[in-house]
Coordinates of C-alpha atoms in Angstrom, one line a residue:
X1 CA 29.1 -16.9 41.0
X2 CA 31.7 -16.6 38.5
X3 CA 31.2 -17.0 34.6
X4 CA 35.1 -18.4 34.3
X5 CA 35.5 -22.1 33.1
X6 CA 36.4 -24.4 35.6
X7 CA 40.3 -24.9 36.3
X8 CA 41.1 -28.3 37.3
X9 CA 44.9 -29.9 36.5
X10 CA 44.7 -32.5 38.6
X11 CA 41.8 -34.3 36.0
X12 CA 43.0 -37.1 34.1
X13 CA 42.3 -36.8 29.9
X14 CA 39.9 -39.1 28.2
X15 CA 42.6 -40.8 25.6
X16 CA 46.0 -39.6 26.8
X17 CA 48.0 -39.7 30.2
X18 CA 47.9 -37.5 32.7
X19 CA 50.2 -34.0 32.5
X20 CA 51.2 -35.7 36.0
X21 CA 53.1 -39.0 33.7
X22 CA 54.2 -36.5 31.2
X23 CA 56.4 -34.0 33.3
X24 CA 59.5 -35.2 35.2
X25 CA 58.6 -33.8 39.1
X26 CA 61.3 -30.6 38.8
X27 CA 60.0 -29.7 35.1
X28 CA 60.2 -26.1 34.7
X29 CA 56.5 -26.3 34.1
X30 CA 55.8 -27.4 37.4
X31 CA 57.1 -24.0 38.8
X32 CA 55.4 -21.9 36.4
X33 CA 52.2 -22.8 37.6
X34 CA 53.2 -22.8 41.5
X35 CA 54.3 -19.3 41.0
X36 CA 51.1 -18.1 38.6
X37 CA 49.3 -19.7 41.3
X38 CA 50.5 -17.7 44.2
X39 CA 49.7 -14.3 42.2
X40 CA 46.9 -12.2 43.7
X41 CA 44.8 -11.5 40.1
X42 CA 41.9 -10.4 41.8
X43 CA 41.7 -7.1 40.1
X44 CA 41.9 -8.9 36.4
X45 CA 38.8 -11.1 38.1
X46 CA 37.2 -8.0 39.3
X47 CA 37.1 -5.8 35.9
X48 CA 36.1 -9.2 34.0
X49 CA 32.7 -7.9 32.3
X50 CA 31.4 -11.4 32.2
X51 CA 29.4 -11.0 28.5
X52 CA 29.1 -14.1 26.2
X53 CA 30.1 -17.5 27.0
X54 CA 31.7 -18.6 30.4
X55 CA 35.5 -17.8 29.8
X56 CA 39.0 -19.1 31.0
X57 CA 40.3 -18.2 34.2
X58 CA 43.2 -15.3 34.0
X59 CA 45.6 -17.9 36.1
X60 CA 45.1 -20.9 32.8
X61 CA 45.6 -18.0 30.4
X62 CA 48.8 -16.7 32.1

């Protein structure tokens, strides 16, 4: 079990539109996340201690 927070961009907010409505399909956003999420980061996940609170996943804080 992992202590991370859970990642989910797909979720709509509460009050304001989706990040879906807000970026145009080819923003340069859009490929940041593709690429962060095709990196292998399983040796930050590994040496994560997992004290305190449950924390943010290396890929949101990238």
């Amino acid at each position: 079990m992992s202590n991370f927070r859970q990642v989910d961009r797909q979720t709509d907010f509460l009050l304001p539109p989706s990040v879906d409505e807000w970026l145009p399909e080819r923003h340069l956003a859009r490929f940041v996340v593709e690429v962060i999420d095709r990196l292998d980061l399983s040796c930050m996940v590994k040496s994560y201690r997992g004290s305190g609170s449950a924390s943010y996943h290396p890929s949101v804080l990238l």
